[in-house]
GROMACS .gro file of C-alpha atoms in nm:
model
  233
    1UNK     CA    1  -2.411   1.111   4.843
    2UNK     CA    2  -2.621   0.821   4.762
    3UNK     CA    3  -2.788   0.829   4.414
    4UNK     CA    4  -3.174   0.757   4.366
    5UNK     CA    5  -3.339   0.457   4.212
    6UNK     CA    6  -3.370   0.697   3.845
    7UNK     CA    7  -3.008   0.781   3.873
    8UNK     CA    8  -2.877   0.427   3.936
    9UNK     CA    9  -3.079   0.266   3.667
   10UNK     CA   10  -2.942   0.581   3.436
   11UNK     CA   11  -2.643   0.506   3.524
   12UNK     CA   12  -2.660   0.130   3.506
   13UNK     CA   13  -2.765   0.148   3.116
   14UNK     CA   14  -2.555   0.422   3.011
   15UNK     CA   15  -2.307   0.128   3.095
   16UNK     CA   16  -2.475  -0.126   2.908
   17UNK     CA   17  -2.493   0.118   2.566
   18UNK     CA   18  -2.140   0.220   2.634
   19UNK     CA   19  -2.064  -0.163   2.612
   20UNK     CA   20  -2.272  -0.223   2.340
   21UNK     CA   21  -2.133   0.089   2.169
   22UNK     CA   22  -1.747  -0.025   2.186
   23UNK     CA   23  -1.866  -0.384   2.055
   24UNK     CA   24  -2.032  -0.209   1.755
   25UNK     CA   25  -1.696   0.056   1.696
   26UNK     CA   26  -1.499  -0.279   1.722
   27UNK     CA   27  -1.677  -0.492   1.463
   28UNK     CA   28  -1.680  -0.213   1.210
   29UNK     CA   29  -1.343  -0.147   1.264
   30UNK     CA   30  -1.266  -0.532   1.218
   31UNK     CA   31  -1.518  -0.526   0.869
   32UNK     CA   32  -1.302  -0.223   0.754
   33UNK     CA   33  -0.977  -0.448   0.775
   34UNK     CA   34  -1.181  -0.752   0.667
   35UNK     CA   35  -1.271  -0.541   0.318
   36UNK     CA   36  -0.920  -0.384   0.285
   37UNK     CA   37  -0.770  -0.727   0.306
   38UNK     CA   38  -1.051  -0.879   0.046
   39UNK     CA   39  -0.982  -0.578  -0.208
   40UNK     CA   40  -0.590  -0.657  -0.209
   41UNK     CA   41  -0.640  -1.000  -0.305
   42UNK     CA   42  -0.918  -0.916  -0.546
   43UNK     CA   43  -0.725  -0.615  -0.679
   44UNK     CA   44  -0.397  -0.686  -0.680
   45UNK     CA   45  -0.270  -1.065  -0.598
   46UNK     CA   46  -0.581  -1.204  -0.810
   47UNK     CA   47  -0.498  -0.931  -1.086
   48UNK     CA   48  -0.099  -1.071  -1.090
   49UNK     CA   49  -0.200  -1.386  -1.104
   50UNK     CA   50  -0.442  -1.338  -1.419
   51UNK     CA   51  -0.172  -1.173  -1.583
   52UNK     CA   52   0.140  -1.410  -1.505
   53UNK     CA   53  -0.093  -1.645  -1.671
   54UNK     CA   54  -0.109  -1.440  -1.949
   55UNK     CA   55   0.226  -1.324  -1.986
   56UNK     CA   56   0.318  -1.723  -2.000
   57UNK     CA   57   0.122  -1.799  -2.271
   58UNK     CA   58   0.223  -1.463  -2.448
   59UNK     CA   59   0.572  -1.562  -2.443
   60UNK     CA   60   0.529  -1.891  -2.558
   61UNK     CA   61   0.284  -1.785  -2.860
   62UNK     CA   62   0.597  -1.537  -2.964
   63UNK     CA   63   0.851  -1.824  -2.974
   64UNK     CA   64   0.574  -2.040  -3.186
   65UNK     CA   65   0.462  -1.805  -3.415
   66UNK     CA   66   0.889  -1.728  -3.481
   67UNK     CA   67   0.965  -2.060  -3.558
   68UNK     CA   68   0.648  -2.102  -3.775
   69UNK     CA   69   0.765  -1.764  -3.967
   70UNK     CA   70   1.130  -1.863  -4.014
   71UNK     CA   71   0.998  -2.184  -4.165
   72UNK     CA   72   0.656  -2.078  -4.330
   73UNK     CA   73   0.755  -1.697  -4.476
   74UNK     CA   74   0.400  -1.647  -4.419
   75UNK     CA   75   0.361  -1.268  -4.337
   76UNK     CA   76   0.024  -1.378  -4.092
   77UNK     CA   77   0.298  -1.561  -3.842
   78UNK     CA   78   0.498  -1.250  -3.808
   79UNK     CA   79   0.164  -1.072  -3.757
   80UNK     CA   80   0.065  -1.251  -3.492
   81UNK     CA   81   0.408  -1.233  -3.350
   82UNK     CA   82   0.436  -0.874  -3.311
   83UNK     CA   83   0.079  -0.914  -3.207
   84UNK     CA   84   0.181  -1.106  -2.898
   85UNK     CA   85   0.473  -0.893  -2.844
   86UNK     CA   86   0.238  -0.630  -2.778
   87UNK     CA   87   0.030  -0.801  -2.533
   88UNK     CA   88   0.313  -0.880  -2.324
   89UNK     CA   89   0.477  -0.549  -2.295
   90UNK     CA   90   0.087  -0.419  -2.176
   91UNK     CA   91   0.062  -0.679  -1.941
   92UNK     CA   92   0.394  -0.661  -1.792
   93UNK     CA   93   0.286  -0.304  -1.730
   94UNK     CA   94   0.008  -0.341  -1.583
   95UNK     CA   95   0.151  -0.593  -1.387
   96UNK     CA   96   0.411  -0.323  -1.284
   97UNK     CA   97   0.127  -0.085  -1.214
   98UNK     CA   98  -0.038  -0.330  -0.955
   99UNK     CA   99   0.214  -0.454  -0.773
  100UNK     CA  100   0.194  -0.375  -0.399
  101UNK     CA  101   0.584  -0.464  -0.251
  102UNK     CA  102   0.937  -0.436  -0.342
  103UNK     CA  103   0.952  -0.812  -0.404
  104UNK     CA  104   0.724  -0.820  -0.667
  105UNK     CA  105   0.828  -0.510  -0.810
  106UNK     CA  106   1.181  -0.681  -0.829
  107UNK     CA  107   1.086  -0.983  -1.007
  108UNK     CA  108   0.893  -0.787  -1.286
  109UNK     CA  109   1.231  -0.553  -1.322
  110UNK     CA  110   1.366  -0.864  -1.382
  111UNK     CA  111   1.178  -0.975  -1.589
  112UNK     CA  112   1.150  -0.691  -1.837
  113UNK     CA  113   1.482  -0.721  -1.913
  114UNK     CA  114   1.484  -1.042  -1.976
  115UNK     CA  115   1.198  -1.006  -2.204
  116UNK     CA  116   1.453  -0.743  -2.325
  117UNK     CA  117   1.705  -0.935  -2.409
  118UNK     CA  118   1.481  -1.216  -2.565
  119UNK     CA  119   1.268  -0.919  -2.814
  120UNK     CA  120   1.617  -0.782  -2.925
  121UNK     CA  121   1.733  -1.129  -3.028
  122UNK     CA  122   1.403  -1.280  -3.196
  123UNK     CA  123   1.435  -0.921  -3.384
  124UNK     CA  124   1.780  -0.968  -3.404
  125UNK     CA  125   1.722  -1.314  -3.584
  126UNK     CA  126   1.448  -1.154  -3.787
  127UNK     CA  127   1.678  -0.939  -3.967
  128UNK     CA  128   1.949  -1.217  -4.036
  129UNK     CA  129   1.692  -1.414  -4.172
  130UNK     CA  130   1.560  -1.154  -4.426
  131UNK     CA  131   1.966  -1.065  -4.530
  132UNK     CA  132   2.057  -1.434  -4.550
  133UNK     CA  133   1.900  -1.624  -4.824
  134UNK     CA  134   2.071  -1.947  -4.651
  135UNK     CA  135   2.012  -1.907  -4.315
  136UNK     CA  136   2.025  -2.204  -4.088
  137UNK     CA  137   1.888  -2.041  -3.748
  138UNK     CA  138   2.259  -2.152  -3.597
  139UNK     CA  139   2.287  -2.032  -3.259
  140UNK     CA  140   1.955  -1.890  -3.211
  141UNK     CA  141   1.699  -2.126  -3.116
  142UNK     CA  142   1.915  -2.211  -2.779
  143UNK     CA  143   1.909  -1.872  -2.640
  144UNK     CA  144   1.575  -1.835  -2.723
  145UNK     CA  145   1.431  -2.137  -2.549
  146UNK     CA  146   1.713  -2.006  -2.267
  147UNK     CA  147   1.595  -1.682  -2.232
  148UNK     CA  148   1.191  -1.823  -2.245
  149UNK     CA  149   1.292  -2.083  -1.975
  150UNK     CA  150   1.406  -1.757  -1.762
  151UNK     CA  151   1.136  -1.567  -1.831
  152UNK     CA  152   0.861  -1.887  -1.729
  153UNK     CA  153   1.127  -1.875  -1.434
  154UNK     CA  154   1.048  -1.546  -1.342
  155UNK     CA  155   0.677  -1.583  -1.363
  156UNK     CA  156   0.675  -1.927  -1.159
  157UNK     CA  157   0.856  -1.708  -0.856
  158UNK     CA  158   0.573  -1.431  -0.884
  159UNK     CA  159   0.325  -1.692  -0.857
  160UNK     CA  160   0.421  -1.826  -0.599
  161UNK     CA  161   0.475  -1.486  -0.448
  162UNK     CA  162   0.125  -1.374  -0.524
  163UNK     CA  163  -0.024  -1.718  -0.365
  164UNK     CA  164   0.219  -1.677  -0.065
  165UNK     CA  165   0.061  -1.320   0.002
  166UNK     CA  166  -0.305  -1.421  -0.043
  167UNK     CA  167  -0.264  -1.693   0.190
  168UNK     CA  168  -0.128  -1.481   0.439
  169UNK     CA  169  -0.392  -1.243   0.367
  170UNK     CA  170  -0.695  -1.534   0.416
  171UNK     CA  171  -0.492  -1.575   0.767
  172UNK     CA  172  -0.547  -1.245   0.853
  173UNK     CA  173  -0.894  -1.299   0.770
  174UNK     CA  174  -0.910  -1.541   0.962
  175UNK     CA  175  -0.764  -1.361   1.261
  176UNK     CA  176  -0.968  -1.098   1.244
  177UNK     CA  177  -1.304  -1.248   1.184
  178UNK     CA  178  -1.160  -1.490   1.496
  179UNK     CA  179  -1.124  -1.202   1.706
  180UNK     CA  180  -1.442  -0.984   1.676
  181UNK     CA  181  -1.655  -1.286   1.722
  182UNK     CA  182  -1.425  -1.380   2.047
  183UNK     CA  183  -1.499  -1.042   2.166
  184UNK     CA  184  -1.871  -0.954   2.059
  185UNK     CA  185  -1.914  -1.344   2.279
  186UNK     CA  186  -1.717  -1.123   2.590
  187UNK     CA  187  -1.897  -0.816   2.547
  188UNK     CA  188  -2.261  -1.025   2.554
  189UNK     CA  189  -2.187  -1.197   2.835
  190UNK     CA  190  -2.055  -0.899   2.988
  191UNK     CA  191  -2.377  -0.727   2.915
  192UNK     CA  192  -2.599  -1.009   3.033
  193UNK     CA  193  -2.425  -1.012   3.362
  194UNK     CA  194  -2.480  -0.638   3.329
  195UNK     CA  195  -2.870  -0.638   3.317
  196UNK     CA  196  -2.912  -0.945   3.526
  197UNK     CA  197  -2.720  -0.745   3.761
  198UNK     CA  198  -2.874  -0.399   3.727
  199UNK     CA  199  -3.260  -0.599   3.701
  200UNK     CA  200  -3.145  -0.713   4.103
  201UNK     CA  201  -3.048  -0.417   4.211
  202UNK     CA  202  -3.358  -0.174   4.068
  203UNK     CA  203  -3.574  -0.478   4.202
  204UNK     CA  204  -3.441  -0.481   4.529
  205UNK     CA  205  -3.422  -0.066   4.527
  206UNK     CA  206  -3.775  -0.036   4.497
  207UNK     CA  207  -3.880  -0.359   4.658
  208UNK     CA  208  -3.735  -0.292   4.975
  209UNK     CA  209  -3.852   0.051   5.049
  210UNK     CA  210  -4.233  -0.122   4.918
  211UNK     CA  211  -4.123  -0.371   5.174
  212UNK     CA  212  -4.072  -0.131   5.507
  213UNK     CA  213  -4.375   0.082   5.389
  214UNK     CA  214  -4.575  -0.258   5.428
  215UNK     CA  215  -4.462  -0.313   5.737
  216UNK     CA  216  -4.517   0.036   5.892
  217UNK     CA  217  -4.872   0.030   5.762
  218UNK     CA  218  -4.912  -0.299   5.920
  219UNK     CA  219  -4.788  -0.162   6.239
  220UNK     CA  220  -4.997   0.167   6.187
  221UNK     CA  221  -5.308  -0.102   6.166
  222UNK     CA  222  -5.190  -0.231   6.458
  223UNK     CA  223  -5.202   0.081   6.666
  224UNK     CA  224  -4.811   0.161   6.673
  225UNK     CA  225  -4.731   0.510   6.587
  226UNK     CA  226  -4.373   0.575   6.762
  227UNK     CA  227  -4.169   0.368   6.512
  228UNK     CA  228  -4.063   0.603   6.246
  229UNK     CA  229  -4.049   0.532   5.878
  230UNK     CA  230  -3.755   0.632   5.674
  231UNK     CA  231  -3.774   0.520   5.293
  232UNK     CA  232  -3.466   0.613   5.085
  233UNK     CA  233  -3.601   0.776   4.737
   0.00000   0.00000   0.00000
């Protein structure tokens, strides 16, 4: 069955959209991944990085203000202590709260209890220090600046865990962004061979039969009538 001129050209764009239409579906779907990506880092790696940063400088404000109590007395040290203490525990969970894999997760299980282990013997300390009019600190200030050391440890290793994941994020980025610009390139060139190609054909669809109609009406001029004309629609 051969198709008219109206059906061809229908037929002919119809392609064209449905080209058009998969480039479109593509590049959103590519944005959606794009955003996704971007929100992780700004959400979550971003967010643990903030807060490693903080937790840092929370642990090493609780070993200052400590020694500055056990040498000062001043009641505003131990404030600010217990202060600090605070801070950490909220950032460590929201750290907790945010983290998006099993390896971070780890490290901050980690790291709680060695945060543990260094609250219960600052405390621990503390105490001795209140019973004992004489107290020397014997003993204590290694295993505190042992346990901090872990603890700055830990954090280092979820920094550089954070950082790891972000970069491989921007890669993916990368990638994507890469790809839907590769293809949306394709799919023009595609489509531009497309119209070229469709603009030939509908030209020489209705050109021709324009073509044998002149040529019969030239012949009709000339006084030949036996020739018949056939012009496909």
């Amino acid at each position: 069955m051969r198709l008219s001129i109206f059906s061809r050209l229908t037929l002919s764009f119809l392609a064209i959209f449905l080209i058009m239409g998969v480039v479109n579906a593509y590049t959103v779907w590519k944005l959606r991944d794009v955003n996704k990506e971007t929100a992780q880092i700004t959400k979550i790696d971003q967010r643990i990085l903030d807060l490693k940063k903080k937790l840092a400088d929370s642990i090493l404000s609780q070993l200052g203000h400590s020694k500055k109590y056990l040498i000062t007395k001043d009641p505003v040290f131990l404030e600010q202590l217990v202060s600090a203490e605070k801070d950490f525990n909220s950032d460590l969970r929201q750290a907790s709260s945010v983290a998006d894999s099993a390896v971070k997760r780890d490290l901050l299980s980690r790291l709680d209890s060695l945060y543990q282990d260094y609250h219960d013997l600052v405390h621990k300390e503390l105490d001795e220090f209140r019973k004992n009019p004489v107290y020397t600190g014997k003993g204590y200030e290694q295993k505190k600046e042992q346990l901090t050391d872990q603890i700055l440890e830990e954090l280092a290793v979820l920094e550089s865990s954070s950082q790891r994941d972000i970069s491989l994020r921007m890669n993916t980025l990368r990638d994507a962004a890469g790809s839907a610009g590769t293809l949306a390139i394709m799919m023009l060139i595609v489509a531009f061979i497309l119209v070229v190609g469709v603009s030939f054909v509908s030209t020489r669809s209705i050109a021709n039969p324009l073509t044998a109609l002149r040529e019969k009406t030239k012949d009709v001029a000339r006084g030949v009538f036996e020739s018949e004309l056939t012009i496909p629609s």
